[in-house]
Each structure stands twice: as C-alpha cells, then as structure tokens.
CSV table of C-alpha atoms and ligand atoms in Angstrom, one decimal:
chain,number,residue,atom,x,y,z
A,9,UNK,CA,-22.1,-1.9,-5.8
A,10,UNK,CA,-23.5,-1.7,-2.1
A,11,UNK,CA,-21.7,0.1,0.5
A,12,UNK,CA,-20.0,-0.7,3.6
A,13,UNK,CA,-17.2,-2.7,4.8
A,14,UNK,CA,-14.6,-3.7,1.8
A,15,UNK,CA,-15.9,-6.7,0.0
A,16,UNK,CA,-13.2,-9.7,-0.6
A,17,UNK,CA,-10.7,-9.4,-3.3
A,18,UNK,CA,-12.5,-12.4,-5.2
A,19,UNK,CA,-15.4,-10.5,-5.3
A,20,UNK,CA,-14.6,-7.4,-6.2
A,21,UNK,CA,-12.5,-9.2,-9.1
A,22,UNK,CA,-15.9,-10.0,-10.3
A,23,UNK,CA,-18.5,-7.1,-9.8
A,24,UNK,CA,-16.4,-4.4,-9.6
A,25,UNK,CA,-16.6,-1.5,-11.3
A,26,UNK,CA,-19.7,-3.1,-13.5
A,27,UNK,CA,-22.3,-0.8,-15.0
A,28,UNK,CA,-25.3,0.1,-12.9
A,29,UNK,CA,-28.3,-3.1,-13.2
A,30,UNK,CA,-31.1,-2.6,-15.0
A,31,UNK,CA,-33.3,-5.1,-16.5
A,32,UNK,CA,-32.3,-5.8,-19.6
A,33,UNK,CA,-28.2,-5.5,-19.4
A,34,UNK,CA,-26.4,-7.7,-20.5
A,35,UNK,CA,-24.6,-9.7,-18.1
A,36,UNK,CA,-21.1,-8.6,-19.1
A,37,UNK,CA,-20.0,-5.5,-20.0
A,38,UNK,CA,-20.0,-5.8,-23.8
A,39,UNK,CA,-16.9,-4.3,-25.6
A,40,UNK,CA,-17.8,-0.9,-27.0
A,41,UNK,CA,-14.8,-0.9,-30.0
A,42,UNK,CA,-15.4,2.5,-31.2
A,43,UNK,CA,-12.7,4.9,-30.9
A,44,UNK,CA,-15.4,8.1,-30.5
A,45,UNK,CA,-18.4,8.8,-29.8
A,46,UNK,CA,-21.0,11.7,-30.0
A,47,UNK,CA,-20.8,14.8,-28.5
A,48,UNK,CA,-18.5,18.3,-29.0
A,49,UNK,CA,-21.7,20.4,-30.2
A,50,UNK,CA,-22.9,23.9,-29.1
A,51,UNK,CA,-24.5,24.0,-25.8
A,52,UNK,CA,-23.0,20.5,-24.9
A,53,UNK,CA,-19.9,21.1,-22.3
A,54,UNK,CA,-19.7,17.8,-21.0
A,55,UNK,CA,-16.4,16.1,-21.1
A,56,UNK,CA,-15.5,14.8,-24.6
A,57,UNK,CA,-15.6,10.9,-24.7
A,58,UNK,CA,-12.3,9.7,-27.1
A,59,UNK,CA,-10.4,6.4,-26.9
A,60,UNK,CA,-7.2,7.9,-26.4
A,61,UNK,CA,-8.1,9.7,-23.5
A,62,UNK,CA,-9.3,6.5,-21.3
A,63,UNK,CA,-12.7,7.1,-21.3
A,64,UNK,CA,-13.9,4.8,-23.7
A,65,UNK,CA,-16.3,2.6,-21.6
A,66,UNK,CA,-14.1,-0.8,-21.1
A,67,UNK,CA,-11.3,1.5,-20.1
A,68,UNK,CA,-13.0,3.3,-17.4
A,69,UNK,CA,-14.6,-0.3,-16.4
A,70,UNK,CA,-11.4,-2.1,-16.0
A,71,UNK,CA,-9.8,1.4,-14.1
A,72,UNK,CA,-12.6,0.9,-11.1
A,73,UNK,CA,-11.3,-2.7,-11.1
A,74,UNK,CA,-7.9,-2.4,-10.6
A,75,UNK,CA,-8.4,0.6,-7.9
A,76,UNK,CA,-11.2,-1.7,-6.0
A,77,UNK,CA,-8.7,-4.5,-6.0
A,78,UNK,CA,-5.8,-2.0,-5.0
A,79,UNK,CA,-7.9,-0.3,-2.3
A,80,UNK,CA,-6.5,3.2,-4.2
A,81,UNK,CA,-9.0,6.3,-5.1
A,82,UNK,CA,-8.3,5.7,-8.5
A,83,UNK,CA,-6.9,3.3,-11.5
A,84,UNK,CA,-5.9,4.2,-15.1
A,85,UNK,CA,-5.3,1.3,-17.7
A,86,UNK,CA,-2.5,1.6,-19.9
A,87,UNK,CA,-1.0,-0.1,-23.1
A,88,UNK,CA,1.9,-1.8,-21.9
A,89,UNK,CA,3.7,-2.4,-18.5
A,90,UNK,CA,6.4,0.1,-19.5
A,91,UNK,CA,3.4,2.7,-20.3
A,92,UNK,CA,2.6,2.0,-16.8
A,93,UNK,CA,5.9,3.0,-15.1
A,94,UNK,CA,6.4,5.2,-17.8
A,95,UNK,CA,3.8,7.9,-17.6
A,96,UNK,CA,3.6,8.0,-13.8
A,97,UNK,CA,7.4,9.4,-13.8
A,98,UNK,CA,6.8,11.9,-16.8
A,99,UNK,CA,3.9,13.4,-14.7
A,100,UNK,CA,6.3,13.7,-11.9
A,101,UNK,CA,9.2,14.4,-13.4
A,102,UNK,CA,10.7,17.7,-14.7
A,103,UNK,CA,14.3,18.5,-16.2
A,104,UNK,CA,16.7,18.8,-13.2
A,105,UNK,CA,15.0,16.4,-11.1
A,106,UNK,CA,16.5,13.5,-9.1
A,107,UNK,CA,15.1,10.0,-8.8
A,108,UNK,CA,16.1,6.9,-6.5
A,109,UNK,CA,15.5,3.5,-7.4
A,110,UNK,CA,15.9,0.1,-6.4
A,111,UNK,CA,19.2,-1.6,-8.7
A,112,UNK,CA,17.0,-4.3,-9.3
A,113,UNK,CA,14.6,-3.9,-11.8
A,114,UNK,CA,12.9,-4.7,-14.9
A,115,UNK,CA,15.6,-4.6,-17.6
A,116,UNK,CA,13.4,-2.0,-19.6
A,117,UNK,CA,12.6,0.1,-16.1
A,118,UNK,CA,16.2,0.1,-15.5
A,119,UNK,CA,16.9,1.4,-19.3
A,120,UNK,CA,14.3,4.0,-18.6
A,121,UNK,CA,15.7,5.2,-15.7
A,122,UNK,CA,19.7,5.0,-16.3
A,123,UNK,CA,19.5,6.2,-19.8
A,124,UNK,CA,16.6,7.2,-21.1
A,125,UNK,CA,15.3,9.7,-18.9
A,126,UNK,CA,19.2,10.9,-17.8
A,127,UNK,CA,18.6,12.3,-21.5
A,128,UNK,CA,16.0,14.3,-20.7
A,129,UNK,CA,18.1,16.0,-17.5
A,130,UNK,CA,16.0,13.8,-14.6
A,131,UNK,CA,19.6,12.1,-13.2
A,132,UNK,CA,18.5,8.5,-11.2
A,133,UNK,CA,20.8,7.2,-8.1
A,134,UNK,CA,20.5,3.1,-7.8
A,135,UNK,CA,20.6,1.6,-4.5
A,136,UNK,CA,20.6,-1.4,-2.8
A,137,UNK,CA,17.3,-2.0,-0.5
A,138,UNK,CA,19.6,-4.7,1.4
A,139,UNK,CA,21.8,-2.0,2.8
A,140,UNK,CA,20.2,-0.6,5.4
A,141,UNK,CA,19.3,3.3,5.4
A,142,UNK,CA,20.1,3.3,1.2
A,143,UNK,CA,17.0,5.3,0.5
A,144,UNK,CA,17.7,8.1,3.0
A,145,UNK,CA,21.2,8.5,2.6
A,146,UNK,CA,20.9,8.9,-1.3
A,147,UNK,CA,18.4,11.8,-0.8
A,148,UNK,CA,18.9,14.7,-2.3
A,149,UNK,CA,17.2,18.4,-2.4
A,150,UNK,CA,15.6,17.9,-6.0
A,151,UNK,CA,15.2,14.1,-4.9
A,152,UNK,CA,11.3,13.5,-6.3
A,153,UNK,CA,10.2,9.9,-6.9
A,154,UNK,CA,11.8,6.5,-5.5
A,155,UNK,CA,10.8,3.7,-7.4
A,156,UNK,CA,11.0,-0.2,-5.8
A,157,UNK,CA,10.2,-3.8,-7.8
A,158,UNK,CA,8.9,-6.6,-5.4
A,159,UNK,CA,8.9,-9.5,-5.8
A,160,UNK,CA,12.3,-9.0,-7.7
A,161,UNK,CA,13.5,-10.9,-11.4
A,162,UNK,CA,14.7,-13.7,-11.4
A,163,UNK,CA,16.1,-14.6,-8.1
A,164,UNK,CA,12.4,-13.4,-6.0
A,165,UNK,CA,14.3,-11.1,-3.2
A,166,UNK,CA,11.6,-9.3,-0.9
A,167,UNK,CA,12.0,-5.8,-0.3
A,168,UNK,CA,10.5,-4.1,2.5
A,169,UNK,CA,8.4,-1.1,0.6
A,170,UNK,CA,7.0,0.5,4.4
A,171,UNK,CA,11.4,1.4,4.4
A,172,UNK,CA,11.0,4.1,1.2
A,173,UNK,CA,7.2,4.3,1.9
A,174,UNK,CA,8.2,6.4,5.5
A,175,UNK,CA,10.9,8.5,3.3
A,176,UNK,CA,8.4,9.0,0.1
A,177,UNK,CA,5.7,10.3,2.9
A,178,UNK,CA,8.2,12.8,4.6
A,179,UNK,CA,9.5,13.9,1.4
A,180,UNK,CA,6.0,14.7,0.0
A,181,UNK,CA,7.3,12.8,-3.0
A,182,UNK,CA,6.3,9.7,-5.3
A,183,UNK,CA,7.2,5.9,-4.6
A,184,UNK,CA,6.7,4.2,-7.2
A,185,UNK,CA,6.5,-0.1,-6.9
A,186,UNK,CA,6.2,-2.5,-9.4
A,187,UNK,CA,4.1,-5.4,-8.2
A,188,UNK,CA,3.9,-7.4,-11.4
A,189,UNK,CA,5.2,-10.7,-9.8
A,190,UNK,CA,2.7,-10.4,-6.7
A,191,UNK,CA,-0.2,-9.2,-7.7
A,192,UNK,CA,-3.0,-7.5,-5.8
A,193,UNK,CA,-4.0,-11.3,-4.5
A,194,UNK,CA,-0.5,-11.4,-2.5
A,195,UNK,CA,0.4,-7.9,-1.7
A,196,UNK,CA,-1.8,-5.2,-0.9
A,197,UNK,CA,0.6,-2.4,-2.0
A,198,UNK,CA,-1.4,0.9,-1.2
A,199,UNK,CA,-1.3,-0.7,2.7
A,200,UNK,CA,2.2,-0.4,3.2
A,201,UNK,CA,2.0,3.1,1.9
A,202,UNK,CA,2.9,3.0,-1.7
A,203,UNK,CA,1.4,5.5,-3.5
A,204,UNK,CA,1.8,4.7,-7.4
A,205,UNK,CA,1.1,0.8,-7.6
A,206,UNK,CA,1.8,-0.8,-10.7
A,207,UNK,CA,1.7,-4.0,-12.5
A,208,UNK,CA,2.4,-5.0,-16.1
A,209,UNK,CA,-1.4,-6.7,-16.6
A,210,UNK,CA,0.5,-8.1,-19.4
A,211,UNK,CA,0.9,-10.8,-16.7
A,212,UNK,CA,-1.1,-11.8,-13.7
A,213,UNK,CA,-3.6,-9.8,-14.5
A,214,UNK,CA,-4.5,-10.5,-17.8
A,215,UNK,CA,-3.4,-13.9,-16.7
A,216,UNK,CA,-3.8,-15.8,-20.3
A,217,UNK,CA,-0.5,-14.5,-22.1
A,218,UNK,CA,-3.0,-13.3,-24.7
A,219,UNK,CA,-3.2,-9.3,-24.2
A,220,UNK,CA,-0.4,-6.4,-23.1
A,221,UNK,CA,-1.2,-3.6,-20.6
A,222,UNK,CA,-0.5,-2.1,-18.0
A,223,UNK,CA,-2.0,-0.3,-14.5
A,224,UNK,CA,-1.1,2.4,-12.2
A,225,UNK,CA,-3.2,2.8,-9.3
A,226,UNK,CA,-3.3,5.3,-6.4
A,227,UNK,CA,-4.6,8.8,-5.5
A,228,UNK,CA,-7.1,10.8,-7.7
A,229,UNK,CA,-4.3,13.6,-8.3
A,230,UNK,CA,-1.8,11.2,-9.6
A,231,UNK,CA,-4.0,9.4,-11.8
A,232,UNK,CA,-5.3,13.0,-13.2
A,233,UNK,CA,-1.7,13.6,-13.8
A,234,UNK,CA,-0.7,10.2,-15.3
A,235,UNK,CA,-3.9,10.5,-17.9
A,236,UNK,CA,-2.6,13.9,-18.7
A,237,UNK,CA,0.2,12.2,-20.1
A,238,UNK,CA,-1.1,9.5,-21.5
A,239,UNK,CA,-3.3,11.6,-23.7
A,240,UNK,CA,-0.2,13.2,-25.0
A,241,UNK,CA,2.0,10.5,-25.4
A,242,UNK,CA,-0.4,8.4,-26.6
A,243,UNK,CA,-0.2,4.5,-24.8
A,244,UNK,CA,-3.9,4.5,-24.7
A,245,UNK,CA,-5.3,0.8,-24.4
A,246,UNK,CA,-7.4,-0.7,-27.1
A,247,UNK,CA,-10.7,-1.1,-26.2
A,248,UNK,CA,-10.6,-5.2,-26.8
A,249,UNK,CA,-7.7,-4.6,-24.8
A,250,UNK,CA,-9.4,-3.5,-21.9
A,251,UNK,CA,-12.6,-6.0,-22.3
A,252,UNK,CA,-10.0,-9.2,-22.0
A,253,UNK,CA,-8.5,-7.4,-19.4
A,254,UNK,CA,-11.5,-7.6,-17.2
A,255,UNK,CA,-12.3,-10.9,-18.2
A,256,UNK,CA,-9.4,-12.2,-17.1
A,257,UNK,CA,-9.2,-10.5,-13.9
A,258,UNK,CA,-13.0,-12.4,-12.9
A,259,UNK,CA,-10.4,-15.2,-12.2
A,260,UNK,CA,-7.4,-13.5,-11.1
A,261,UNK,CA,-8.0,-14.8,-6.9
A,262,UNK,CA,-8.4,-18.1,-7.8
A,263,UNK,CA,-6.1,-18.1,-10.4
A,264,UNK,CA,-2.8,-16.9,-8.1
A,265,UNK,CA,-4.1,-19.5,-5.5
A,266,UNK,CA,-3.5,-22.2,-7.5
A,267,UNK,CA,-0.1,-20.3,-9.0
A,268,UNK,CA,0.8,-19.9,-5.0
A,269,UNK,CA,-0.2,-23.7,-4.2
A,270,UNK,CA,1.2,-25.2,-7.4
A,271,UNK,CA,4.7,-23.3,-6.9
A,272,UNK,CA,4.9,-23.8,-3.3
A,273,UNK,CA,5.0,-27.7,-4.3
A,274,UNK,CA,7.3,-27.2,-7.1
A,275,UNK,CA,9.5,-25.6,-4.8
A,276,UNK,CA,9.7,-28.1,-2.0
A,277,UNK,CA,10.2,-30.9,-4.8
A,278,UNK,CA,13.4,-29.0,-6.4
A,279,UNK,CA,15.1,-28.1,-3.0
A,280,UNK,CA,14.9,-31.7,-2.3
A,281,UNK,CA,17.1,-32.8,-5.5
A,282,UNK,CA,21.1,-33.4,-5.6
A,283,UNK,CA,20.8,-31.8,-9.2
A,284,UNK,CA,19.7,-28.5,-7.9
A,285,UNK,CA,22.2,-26.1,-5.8
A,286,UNK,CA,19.5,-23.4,-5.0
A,287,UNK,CA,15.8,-22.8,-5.3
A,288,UNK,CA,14.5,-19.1,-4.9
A,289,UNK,CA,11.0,-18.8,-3.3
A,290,UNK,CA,10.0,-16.6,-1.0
A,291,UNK,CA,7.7,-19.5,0.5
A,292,UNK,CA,10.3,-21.6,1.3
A,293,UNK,CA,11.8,-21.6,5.1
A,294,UNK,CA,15.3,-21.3,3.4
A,295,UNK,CA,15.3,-18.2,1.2
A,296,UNK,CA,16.8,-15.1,2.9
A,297,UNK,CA,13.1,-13.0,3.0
A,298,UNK,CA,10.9,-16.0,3.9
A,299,UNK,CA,10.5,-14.1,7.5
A,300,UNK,CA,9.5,-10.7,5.3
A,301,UNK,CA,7.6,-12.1,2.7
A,302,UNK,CA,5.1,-14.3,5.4
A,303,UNK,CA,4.7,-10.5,7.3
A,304,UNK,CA,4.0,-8.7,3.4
A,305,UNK,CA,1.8,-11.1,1.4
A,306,UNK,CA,-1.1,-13.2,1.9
A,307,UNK,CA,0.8,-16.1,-1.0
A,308,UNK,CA,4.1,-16.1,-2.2
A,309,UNK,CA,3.1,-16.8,-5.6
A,310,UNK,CA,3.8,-18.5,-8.8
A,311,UNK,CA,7.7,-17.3,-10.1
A,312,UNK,CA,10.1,-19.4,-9.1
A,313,UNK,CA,13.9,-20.0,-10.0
A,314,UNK,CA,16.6,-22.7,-9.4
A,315,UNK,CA,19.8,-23.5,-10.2
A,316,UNK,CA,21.4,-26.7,-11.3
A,317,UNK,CA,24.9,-27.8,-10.5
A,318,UNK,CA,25.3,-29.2,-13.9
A,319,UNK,CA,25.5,-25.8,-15.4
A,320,UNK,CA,24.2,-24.3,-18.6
A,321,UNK,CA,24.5,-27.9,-20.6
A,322,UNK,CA,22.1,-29.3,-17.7
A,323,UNK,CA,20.0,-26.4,-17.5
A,324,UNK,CA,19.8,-26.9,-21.8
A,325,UNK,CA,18.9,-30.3,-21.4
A,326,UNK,CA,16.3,-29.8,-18.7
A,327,UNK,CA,14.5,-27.5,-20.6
A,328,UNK,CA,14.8,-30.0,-23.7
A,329,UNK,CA,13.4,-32.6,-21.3
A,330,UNK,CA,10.0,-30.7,-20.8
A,331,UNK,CA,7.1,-32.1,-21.9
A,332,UNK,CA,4.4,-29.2,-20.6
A,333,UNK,CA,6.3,-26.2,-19.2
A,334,UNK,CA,7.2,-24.4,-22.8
A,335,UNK,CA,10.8,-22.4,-23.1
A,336,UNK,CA,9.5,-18.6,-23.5
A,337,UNK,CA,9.9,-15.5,-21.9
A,338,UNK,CA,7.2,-13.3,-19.9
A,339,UNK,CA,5.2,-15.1,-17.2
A,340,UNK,CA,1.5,-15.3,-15.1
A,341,UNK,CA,-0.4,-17.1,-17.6
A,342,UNK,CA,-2.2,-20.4,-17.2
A,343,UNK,CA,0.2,-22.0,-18.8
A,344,UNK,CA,3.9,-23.0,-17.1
A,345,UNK,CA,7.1,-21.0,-18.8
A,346,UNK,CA,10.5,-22.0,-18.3
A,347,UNK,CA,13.6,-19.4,-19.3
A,348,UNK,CA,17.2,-18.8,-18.7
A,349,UNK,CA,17.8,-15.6,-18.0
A,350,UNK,CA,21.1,-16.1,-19.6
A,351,UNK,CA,19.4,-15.8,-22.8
A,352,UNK,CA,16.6,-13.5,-22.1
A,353,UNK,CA,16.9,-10.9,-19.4
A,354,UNK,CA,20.6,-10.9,-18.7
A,355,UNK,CA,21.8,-12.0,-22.2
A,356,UNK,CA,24.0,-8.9,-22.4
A,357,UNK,CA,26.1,-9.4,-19.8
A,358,UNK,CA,29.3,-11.4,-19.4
A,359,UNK,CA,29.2,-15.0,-17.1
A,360,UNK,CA,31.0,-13.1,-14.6
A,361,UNK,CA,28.5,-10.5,-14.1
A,362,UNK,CA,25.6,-12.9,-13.9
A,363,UNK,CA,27.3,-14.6,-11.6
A,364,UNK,CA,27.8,-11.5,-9.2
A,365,UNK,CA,23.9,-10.5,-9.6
A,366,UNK,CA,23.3,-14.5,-8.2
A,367,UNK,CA,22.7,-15.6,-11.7
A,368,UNK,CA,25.2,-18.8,-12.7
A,369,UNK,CA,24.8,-20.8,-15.7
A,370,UNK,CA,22.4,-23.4,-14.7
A,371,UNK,CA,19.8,-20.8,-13.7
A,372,UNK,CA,16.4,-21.2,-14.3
A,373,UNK,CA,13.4,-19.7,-14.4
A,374,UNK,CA,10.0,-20.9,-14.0
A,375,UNK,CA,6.4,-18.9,-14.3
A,376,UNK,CA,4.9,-21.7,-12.8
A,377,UNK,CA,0.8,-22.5,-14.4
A,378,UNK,CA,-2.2,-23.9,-12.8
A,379,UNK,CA,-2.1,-27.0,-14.5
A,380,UNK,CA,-2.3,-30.2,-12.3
A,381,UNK,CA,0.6,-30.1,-9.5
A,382,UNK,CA,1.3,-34.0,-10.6
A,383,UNK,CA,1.7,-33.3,-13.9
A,384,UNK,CA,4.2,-30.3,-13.5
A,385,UNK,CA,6.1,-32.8,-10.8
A,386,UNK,CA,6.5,-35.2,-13.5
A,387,UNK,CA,7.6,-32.8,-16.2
A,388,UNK,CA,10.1,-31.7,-13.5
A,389,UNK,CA,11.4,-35.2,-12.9
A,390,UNK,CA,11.8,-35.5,-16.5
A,391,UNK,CA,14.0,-32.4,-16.9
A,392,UNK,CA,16.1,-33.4,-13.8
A,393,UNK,CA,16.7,-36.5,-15.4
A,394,UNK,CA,18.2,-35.3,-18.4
A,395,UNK,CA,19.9,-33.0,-16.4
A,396,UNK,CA,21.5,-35.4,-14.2
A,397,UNK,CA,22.5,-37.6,-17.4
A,398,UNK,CA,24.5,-34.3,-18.1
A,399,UNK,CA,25.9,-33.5,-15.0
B,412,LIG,C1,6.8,-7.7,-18.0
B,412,LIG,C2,7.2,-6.7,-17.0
B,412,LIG,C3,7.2,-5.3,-17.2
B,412,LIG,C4,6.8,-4.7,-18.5
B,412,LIG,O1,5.5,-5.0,-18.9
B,412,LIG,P1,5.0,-4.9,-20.4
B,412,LIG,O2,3.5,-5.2,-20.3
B,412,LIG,O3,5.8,-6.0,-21.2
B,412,LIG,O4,5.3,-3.6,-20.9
B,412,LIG,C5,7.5,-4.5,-16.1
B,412,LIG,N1,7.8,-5.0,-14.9
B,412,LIG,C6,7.9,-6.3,-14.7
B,412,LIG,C7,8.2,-6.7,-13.3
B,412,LIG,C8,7.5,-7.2,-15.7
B,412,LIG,O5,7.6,-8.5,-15.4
C-alpha cells in the first residue's frame, strides 16, 4: 500500500495487508490450503515456510490486517479466542510469576487464570477496576502481566484501560485487554497504551458466526514471542480459516456501524418499557460509563443486555416469543442472538450469586444483527408481549 498519513479503518479493512499488484493477480487473495511448501535443501537458508508456524500465506495476510487495523507493529492469527489470550501469557509467563487481572472476565480467561495457570506456579490476584488505585495496590515484585476485558459480559461495564496502561508502562510489564465486544471499529486499543490487544475473531471479526480464531496484536517482540509458542503448542489457524477471516473483515466497519446504530435503537426502545427494570448499554445517557465510553470509542456497539421484572418465566417466554433473534450463545455475527446468561455463562452459580454480579433472573442477553432496525423492534414487541402476559 502507499505511504503517508494512516488510511481509514474502512479502508485498510479492505486493502490491507494484500499481495503486491501485478497484472495478472487475482483480485483476492486466493486460499493457499497446503500445509507446506518447498524449501529445506542445501544451500537454501531461508526461513522454512510450514502451516503451523503462521506463515502459510492467508495467515501472514490476515496478521498485516489485524495490525493495520490495530495501528500495532505487528499481528499474529490464532485458532481460537482462548489461543489468543492464551499464548500471549505463556510467552510472558514463567513459574513463580504473578499476574493481576480484572474479576470480570470471560468465563474461560477467568478459568485460565484462577486455576489453570495457578497449576503451573504463575499465582493471579483479581481486582475490581471500579475501585480506584486496584491495579497499583495489588502490585507485587514478581507482578508481570495485568490483563483487562472491555466492554465487559453480560452487563457492558467500561473500564478505563489508560488506569493499568500507566502501571503496565512503569512496570515494564504486559497488559493484556480483551476487546472482543468493541472491536477495532469502536476502540482503538494500542492508543490508550495497551500493548497485547486481543479479540476472539470468532466474533466481530469474522463477523458471520461461521469460523473460530483469534488475534493478538502489538509490538514486533511480543508477537515473536507469542509465535514462539504457538509453534509449540500448536493453535495454528487453518488456512481456510484465515481466508474467511479476511473476507469477513472487508466488511467489518460497516458491519459494527449498523451493529452500533441497530443496538443504540434497540436500546432506547427497551428502556422505554414497564416490562424491563434495566437496560445495559454503554450508549445510553443512563448506564454508569456512558461519560467513559463516549471519551474511549468511536460506537458503543452491538451487545446489549436487559432485564425484565417478570423474572426468569418472562425472560423464557420472551425468548419463546422471538420470531428473528435465535436463543444461542456467542455473538457479532449478522445475525441477532438472544441468551440468558443463567444458562450459558453463569449456569454454575447459585441465584444469589448472579444476583450479586448484577445478573437476576430475567436477564438477557442480546448480540444484536444488522438486520432491518423495524424488524428487530417488532420481534422485540413480540417478546415483551409474551413477557408481560407472564408477568
Ligand atoms: C468468545 C470470547 C472469547 C473466546 O473466544 P473463542 O474464539 O471462543 O476461543 C474470549 N473473550 C471474549 C470476550 C469472548 O466473547
């Protein structure tokens, strides 16, 4: 691509990382499924081109991508979400080490980091980034990684990542943030001074529910270090992975526009009702980061969660209700998903616990599509309906 001053995000979601032009290329990028190629003889030292190590062409195509649309030195793509978060903490990590993260996270981060990794001798403190000064305060000598998630699951809280960011900088050490629900489109993580960005692409990314991966963006060292382990461990992306991957991110800016737009109007509809208690969006004027989120992202974008007074047997027959939005777990595809955390996320925990993390029976979820905003209102309208007939 031509030089000089950074392109839009809508572009570089389209012609980034692309193979030189010459006449005769195809158009796209086509998808090289071969999990070797030639080379390894004699006189030949160049660097040995295998699947597994993320050099397979699609790989490396969709890696420019990401770290053009995270504004990082470098991206790797990875197999799964969890690979993602994963591999950047092995590569950071060694036995005796000390990591503080943010208590809310993705139930499989949070399993990595309280148990998993505790059995490997790398002890994690959790904290609560609404209490001021958490992050310093829970520093210790043989503290070397803080890891964040914004926007949080399931009730969207904001958290301010320049807070560990100033820590993570005078330490010399990782932070680690998991941008899944904002996307590159609404938050521009490497700017407030993270310096391992990842998403699951699983979601937004990928964008059609169809493919799972995962990204880690940020300095040149780091991403050396993260591919390192990857080649070890092995949660190398399949070529066809990678290909779909960087199809679906041609779209991805106008794609979390209309998410943004579409649950922005969703929002403002619910908070209206007398069968809903609560919405949680960070666009609206009346959830508790509204003021942080409009300073942090450019959109507030398309997760969004609400409560109904009528309880669990409302929030079952609302879902019932739905014509369009489908029950399922996941979320950032096309399509509109409904859940209940009750029975995905925070199935193992007792009422009582939901209820202290802000979760009541009568909590839903919503990944909110880009299908047409009047149709989603009206499948709305039908769930409240049947939820009011509960109620
Ligand atoms: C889905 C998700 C993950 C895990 O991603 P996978 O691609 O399923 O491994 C991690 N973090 C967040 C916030 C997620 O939503």
């Amino acid at each position: 691509m031509t030089k000089g001053p950074k392109q839009g995000i809508a572009t570089r979601g389209v012609h980034a990382g692309a193979p030189e032009r010459r006449v005769g290329a195809p158009v796209v990028p086509p998808l090289v499924q071969s999990s070797t190629f030639l080379g390894g003889w004699g006189e030949d030292a160049s660097e040995l081109l295998y699947t597994r190590y993320g050099n397979n062409p699609n790989q490396e195509q969709v890696g420019k991508k990401i770290a053009a649309l995270e504004g990082t030195e470098a991206a790797l793509l990875l197999a799964s979400g969890m690979a993602a978060i994963a591999m950047p903490l092995l590569s950071q990590l060694d036995h005796g080490d000390h990591v503080i993260a943010s208590r809310y996270l993705y139930g499989a981060t949070l399993a990595l980091l309280g148990e998993e990794l505790p059995r490997r001798g790398i002890e994690t403190t959790f904290v609560d980034p609404d209490i001021d000064g958490c992050w310093s305060s829970a520093l210790r000598e043989n503290t070397r990684a803080l890891v964040l998630e914004v926007p949080t699951n399931p009730t969207l809280r904001i958290f301010d990542p320049r807070i560990p960011a100033a820590v993570a900088r005078e330490r010399k050490i990782m932070l680690l943030v998991d941008a899944t629900f904002a996307s590159p489109v609404n938050m521009q993580c490497a700017d407030l001074g993270v310096t391992a960005v990842v998403h699951s692409a699983t979601k937004y990314l990928g964008g059609h529910s169809d493919l799972i991966a995962g990204v880690v963006a940020g300095s040149d060292e780091l991403i050396r270090g993260v591919r390192d382990m990857m080649k070890i461990y092995g949660p190398s992306p399949d070529p066809h992975t990678a290909w779909l991957l960087d199809r679906g991110l041609r779209t991805l800016e106008m794609r979390v526009q209309k998410h943004n737009t579409n649950a922005l109007e969703l929002a403002a509809l619910l908070e209206g009702r007398p069968e809903v208690e609560v919405v949680h969006y960070p666009g609206l004027a009346s959830h508790p980061d509204h003021a942080l989120a409009s300073e942090l992202m450019t959109g507030f974008g398309g997760m969004l969660s609400f409560v109904l007074r009528g309880g669990g047997d409302a929030a079952d027959a609302f879902a019932s209700a739905l014509e369009l939005a489908m029950v399922a777990p996941s979320l950032g595809g096309v399509e509109t998903l409904l859940s209940q955390p009750r029975f995905t996320s925070n199935l193992h925990q007792t009422p009582d616990e939901r209820m202290a993390l802000g979760i009541p029976d009568g909590f839903i979820r919503l990944s909110v599509g880009i299908e047409d905003p009047a149709d989603l209102a009206a499948d709305l309208e039908r769930g409240l309906s049947a939820a009011a007939r509960v109620g």
